[in-house]
Coordinates of C-alpha atoms and ligand atoms in Angstrom, one line a residue:
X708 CA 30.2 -8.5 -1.0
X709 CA 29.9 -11.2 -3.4
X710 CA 28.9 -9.5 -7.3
X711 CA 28.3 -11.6 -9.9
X712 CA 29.6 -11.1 -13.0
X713 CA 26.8 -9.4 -14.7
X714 CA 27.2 -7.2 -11.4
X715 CA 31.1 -6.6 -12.5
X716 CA 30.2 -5.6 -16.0
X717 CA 28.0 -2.7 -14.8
X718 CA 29.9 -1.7 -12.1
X719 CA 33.0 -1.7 -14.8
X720 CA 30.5 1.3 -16.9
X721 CA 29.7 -1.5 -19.7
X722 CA 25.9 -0.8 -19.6
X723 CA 26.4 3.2 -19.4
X724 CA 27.3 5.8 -16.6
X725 CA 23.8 5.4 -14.6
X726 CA 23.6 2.1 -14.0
X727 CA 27.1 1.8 -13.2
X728 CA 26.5 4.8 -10.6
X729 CA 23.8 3.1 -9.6
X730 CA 25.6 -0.1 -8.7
X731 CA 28.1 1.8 -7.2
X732 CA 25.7 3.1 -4.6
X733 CA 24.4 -0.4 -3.7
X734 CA 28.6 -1.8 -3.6
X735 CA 29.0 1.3 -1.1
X736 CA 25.7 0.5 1.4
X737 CA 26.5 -3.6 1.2
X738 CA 29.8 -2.3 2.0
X739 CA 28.9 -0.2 5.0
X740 CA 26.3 -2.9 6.5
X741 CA 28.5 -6.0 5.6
X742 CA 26.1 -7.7 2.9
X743 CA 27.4 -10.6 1.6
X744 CA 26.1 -11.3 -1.1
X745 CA 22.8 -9.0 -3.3
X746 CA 18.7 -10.2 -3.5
X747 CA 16.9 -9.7 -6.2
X748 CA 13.3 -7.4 -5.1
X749 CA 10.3 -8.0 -6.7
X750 CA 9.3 -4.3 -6.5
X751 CA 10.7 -0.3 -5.6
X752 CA 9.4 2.4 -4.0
X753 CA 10.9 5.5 -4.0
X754 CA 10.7 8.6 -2.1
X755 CA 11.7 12.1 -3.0
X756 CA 9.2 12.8 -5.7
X757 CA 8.0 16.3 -4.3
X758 CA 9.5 19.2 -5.2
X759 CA 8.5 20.7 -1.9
X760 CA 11.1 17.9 -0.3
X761 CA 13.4 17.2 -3.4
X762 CA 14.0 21.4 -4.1
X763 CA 16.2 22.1 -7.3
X764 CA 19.3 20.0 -6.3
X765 CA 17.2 16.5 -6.2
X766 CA 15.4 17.6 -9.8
X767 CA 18.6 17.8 -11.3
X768 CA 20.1 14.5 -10.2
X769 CA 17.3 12.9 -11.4
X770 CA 16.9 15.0 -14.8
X771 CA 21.1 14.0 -15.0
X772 CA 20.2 9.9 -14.8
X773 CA 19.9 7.8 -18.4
X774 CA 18.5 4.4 -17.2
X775 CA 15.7 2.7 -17.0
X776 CA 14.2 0.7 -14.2
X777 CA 13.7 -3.0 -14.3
X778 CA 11.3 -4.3 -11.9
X779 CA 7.8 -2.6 -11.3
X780 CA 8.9 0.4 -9.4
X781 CA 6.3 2.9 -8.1
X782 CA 6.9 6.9 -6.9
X783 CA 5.8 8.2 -3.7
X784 CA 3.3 11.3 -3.8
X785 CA 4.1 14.4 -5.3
X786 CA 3.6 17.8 -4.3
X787 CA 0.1 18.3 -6.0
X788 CA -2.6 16.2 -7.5
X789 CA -1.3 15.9 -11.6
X790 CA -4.9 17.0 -12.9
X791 CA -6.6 18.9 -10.0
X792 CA -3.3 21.1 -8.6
X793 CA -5.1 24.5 -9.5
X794 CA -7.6 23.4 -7.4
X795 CA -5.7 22.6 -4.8
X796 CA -4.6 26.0 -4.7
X797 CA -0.9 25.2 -6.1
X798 CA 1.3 28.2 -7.6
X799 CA 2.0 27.5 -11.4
X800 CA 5.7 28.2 -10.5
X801 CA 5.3 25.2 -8.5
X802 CA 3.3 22.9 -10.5
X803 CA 6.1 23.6 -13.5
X804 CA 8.6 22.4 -11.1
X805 CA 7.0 19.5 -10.2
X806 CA 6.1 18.7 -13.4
X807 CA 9.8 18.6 -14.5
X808 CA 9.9 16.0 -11.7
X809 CA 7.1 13.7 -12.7
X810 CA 8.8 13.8 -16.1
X811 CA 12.3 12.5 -15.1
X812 CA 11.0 9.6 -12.9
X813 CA 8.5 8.9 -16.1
X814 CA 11.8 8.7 -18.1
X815 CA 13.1 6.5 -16.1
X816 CA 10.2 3.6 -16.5
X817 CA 8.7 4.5 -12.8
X818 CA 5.2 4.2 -12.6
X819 CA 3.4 7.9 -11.7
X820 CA 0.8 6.3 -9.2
X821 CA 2.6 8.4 -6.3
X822 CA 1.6 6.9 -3.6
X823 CA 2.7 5.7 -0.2
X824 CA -0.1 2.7 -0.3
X825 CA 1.6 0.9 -3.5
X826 CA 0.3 -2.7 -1.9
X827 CA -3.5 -1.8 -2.4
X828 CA -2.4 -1.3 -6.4
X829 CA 0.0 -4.3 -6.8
X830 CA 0.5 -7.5 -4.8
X831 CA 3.2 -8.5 -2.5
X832 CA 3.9 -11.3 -0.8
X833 CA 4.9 -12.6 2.4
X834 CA 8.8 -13.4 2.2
X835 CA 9.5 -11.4 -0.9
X836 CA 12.8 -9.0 -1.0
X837 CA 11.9 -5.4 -2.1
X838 CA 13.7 -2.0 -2.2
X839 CA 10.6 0.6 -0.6
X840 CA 12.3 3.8 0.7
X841 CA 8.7 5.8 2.1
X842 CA 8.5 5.2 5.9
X843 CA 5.0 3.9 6.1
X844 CA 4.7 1.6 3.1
X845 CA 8.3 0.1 4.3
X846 CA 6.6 -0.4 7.7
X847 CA 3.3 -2.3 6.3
X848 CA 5.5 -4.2 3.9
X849 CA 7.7 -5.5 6.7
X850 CA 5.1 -6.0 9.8
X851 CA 1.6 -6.3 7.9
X852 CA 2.7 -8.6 4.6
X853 CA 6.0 -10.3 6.1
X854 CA 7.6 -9.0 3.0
X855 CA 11.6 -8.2 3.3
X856 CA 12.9 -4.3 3.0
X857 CA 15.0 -2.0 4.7
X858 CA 14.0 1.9 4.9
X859 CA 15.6 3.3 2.2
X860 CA 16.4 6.3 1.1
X861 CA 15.4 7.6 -2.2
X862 CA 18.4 7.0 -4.0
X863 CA 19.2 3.4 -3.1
X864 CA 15.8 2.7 -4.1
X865 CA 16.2 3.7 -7.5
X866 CA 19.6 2.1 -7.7
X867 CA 17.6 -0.8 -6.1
X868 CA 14.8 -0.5 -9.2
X869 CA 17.8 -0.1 -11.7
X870 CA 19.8 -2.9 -11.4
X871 CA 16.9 -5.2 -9.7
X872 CA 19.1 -6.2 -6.5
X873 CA 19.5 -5.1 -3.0
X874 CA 22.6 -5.5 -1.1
X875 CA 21.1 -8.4 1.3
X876 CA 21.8 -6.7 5.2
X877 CA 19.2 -5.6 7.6
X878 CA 15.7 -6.4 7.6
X879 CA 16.5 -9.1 4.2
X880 CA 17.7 -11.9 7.0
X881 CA 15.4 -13.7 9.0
X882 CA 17.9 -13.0 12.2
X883 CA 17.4 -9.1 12.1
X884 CA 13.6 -9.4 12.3
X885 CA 13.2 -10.3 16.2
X886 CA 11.4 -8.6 18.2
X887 CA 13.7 -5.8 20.5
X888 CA 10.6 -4.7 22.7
X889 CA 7.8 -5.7 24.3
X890 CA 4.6 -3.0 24.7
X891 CA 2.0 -4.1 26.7
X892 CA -1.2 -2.5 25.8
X893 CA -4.1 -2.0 28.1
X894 CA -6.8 -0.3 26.8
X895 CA -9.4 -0.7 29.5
X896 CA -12.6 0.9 28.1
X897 CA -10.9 2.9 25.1
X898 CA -12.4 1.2 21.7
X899 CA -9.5 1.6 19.7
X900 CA -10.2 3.3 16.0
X901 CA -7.6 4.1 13.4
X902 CA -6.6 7.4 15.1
X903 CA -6.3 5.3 18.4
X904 CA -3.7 3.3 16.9
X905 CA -2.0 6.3 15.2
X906 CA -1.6 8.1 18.6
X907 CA -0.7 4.5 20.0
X908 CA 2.1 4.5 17.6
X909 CA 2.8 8.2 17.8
X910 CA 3.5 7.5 21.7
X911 CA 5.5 4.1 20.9
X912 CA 7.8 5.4 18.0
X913 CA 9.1 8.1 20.5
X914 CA 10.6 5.3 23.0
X915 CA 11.2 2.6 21.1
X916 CA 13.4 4.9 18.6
X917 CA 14.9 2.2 15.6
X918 CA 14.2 -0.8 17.6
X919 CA 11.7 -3.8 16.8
X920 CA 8.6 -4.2 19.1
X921 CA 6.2 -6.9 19.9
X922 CA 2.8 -5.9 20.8
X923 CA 0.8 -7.6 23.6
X924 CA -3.0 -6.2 24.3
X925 CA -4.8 -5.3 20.8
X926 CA -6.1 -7.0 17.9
X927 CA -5.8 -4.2 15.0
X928 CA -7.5 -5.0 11.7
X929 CA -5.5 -3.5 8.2
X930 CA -6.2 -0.5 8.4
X931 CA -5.3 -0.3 11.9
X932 CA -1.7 -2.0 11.2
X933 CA -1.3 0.8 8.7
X934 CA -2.2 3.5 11.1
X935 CA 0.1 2.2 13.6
X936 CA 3.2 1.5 11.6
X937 CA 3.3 5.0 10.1
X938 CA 3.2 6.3 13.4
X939 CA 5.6 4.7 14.7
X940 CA 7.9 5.1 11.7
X941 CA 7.0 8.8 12.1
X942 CA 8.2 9.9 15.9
X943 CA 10.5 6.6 16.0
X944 CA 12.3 5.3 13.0
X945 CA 10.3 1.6 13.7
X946 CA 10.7 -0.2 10.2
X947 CA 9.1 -3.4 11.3
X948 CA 6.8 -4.2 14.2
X949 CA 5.0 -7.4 15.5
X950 CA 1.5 -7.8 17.1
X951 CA 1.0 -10.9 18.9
X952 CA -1.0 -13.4 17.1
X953 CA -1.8 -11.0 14.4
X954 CA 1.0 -9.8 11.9
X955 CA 2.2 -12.7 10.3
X956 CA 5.5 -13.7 11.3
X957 CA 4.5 -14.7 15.0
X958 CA 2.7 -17.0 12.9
X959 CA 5.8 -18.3 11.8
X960 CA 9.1 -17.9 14.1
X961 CA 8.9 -18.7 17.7
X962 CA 9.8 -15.4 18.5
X963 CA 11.6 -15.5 22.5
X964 CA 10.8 -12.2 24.0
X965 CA 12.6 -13.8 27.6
X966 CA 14.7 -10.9 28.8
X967 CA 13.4 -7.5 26.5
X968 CA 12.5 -4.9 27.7
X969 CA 8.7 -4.8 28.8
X970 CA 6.9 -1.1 28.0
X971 CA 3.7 -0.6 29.2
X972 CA 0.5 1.7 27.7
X973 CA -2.7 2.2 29.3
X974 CA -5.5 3.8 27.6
X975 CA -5.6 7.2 29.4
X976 CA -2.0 7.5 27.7
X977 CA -3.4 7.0 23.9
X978 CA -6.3 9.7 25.2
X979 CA -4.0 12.0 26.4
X980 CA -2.4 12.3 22.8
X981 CA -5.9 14.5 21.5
X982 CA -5.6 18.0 22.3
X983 CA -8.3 20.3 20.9
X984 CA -7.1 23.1 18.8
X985 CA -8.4 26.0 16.9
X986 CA -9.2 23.8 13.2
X987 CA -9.0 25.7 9.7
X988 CA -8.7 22.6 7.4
X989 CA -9.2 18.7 8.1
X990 CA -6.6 16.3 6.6
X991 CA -7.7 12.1 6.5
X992 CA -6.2 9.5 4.3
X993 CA -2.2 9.3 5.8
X994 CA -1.4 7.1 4.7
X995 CA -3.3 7.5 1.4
X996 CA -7.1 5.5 2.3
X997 CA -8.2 2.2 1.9
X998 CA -11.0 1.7 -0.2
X999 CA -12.7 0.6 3.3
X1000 CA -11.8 3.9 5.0
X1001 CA -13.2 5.5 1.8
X1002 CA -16.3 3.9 2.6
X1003 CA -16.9 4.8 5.8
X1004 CA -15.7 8.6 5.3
X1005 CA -18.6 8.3 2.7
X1006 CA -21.1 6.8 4.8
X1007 CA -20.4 9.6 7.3
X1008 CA -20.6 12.3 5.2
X1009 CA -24.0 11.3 3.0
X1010 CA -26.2 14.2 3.2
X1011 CA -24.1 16.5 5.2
X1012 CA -22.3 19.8 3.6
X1013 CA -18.8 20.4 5.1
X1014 CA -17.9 24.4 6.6
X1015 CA -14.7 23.6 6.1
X1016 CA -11.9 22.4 3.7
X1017 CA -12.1 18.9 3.9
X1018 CA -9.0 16.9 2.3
X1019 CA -9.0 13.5 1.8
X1020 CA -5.8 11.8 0.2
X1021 CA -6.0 7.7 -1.4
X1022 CA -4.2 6.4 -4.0
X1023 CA -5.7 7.1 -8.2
X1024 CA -5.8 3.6 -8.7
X1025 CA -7.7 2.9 -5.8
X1026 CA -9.9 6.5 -6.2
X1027 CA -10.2 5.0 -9.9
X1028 CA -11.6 1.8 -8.6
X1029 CA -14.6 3.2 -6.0
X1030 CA -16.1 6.4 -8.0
X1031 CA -19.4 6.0 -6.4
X1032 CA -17.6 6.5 -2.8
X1033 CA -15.1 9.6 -4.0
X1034 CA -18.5 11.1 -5.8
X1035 CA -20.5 10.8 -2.5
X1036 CA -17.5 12.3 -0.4
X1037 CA -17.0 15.0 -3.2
X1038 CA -21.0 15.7 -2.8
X1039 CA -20.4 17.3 0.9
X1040 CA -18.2 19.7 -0.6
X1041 CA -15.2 17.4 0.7
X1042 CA -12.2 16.6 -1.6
X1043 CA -10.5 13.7 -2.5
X1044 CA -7.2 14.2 -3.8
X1045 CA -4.7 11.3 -5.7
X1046 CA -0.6 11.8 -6.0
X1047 CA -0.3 13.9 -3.0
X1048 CA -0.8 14.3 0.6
X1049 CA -1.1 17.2 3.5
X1050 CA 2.2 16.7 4.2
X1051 CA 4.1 17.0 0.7
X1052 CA 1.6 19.2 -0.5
X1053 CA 2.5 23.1 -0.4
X1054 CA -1.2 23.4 -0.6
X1055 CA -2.0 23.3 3.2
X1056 CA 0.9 25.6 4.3
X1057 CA -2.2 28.4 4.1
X1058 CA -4.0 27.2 7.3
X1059 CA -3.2 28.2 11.2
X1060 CA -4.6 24.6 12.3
X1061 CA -5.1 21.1 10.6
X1062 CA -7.0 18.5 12.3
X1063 CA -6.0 14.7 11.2
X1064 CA -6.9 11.0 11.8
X1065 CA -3.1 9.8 11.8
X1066 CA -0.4 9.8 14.4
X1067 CA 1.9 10.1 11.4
X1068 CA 0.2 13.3 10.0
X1069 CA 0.0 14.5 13.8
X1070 CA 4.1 14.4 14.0
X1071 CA 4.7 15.7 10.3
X1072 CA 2.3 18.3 9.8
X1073 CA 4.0 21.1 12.3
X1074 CA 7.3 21.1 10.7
X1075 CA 5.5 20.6 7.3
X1076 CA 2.5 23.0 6.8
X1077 CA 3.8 25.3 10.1
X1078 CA 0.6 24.8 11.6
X1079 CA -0.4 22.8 15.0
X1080 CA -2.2 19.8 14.2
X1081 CA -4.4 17.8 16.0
X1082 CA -5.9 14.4 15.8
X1083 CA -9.7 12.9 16.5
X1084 CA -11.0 9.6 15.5
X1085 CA -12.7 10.2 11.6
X1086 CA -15.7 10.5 13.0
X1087 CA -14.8 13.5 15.3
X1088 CA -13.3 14.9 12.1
X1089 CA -16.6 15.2 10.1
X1090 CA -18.2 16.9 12.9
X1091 CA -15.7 19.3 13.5
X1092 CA -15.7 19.8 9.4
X1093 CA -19.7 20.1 9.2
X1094 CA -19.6 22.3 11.9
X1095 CA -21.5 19.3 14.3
X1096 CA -18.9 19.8 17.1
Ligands
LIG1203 FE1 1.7 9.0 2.9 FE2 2.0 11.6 3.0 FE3 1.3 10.3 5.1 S1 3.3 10.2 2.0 S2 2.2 8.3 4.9 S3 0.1 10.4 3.2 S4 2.8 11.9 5.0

């Protein structure tokens, strides 16, 4: 792989340990994916900011790094909302922890909005290279904006945000982003809703496993894009998807689909992903809302009171930005939450059964909280919460 010669210089330890670890991560991966040369990103994400996933191991290898980061870089959620964690029912042995955590990416020149849904807070664009390592957000960046990053892992996305290059491989060249599938979808009478498409892709991410696909069949708005890419990135590890005549590279290459492999998915098989369950808690907002899902969670619960815990996750910026909607929500007795999530969060562990709007909560929250989760459009969700169903 071709380095430059400001490249050598780190890489030779003259700007300090870090960053010369740092590069050596990047030299390894463009190494083991036969980059030839690095991009510069316009922006990081990185994973592994909760201590419920990073433990003690991943504290210390960050509190051990003495660099900053050079191009706005952004942390993924944490294990507990900063301001509101007693709240949330979080130990103070935990919230120490994860405090140390928050601190050492601080250090580091990482922004603390902790969020997977960094592209409501900052714009990206359509062609531009970026290191985002949190499944979802590298799945909307790819698919919904056209913008250009592998999945990667925590790590390489702070090396990534260190040294302001990615080894150039993968999803960076126009020739890895074909379409590998075809799913034909036929909903028949189904109207298809954000949970719809996060059981769609819940169903999709288990058979098409790493590969591309090309939808055929729907017309998904954002929100829906969002819902289905996480899915899919969930029970599959789908980093970039098209949808015919909608996400915006079939805009733009004339993409041959001659020859793939054609997958077809009618709408009793979307149905048959929502199984009722006993429900303790409801979970909405994975990924973290839109300020349009905020709305219509608030329009649904205006003068309602919910029986349940009701969590709602969205970005702070984006919380910061529609008060009137979080105060309505927060009326009923629901809450909305920044910085964390129901799956990061040790806060939900407490419940037997969590009911969610996302095919991506559905596959995480088992193995996450150790409860059974099950998933109902958002409007089935207040009505189970305010006891209406
Ligand atoms: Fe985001 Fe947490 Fe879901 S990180 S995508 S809300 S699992």
């Amino acid at each position: 792989m071709y380095l430059d010669r400001a490249d050598e210089r780190i890489l030779a330890g003259e700007e300090g340990e870090t960053r010369r670890k740092m590069m050596e991560i990047l030299v390894a991966l463009g190494k083991v994916f036969g980059a030839e040369e690095m991009v510069p990103i316009a922006s990081a994400q990185v994973s592994g900011a909760s201590y419920k996933t990073i433990g003690e191991y991943g504290l210390e290898w960050l509190s051990g790094l003495d660099a900053r980061v050079v191009v706005p870089s952004v942390v993924n959620p944490i294990g507990m909302p900063l301001d509101r964690w007693r709240e949330m029912g979080i130990s103070a042995d935990f919230a120490e922890k994860q405090l140390k955590v928050v601190a050492a990416y601080e250090r580091l020149g990482i922004k603390l909005d902790c969020t997977c849904t960094p592209y409501y807070l900052y714009t990206t664009q359509y062609g531009e290279h970026l290191a985002w390592s949190e499944s979802s957000a590298v799945s909307y960046a790819n698919s919904v904006i056209g913008a250009r990053t592998n999945r990667e892992g925590g790590p390489s996305a702070l090396a990534a945000a260190m040294i302001g290059k990615t080894p150039s491989y993968g999803l960076h060249l126009v020739k890895n982003r074909r379409p590998q599938v075809v799913i034909d979808v036929k909903p028949g009478d189904l109207e298809m809703g954000i949970a719809h498409y996060g059981a769609l892709g819940y169903l999709v991410g288990k058979k098409v496993g790493n590969r591309i696909p090309f939808f055929r069949g729907i017309r998904p708005n954002r929100d829906q894009l969002k819902a289905l890419g996480a899915a899919m990135a969930a029970t599959g590890a789908v980093a970039l998807y098209h949808v015919d005549k909608i996400t915006p590279e079939t805009r733009v290459f004339p993409f041959e689909l001659s020859g793939l492999e054609t997958i077809p998915v009618e709408g009793s098989d979307i149905r048959d992903q929502f199984h009722d369950i006993q429900v303790e808690a409801v979970a909405v907002g994975c990924p973290h809302c839109s300020p349009e899902e905020l709305e219509r969670i608030a329009q649904l619960l205006t003068g309602k009171s919910v029986k349940l815990p009701f969590y709602v996750f969205a970005a702070k910026g984006v919380m910061e930005k529609n008060q009137p909607l979080v105060a309505i929500i927060e009326k009923s007795g629901a809450r909305v939450y920044a910085d964390t999530c129901m799956v990061v969060s040790p806060g939900l562990e407490k419940f037997k059964g969590i009911m969610v709007n996302s095919g991506k909560a559905l596959a995480y929250v088992p193995d996450m909280c150790g409860a059974p989760a099950r998933i109902g459009t958002l409007e089935e969700c207040v009505a189970v919460a305010t006891g209406q169903a």
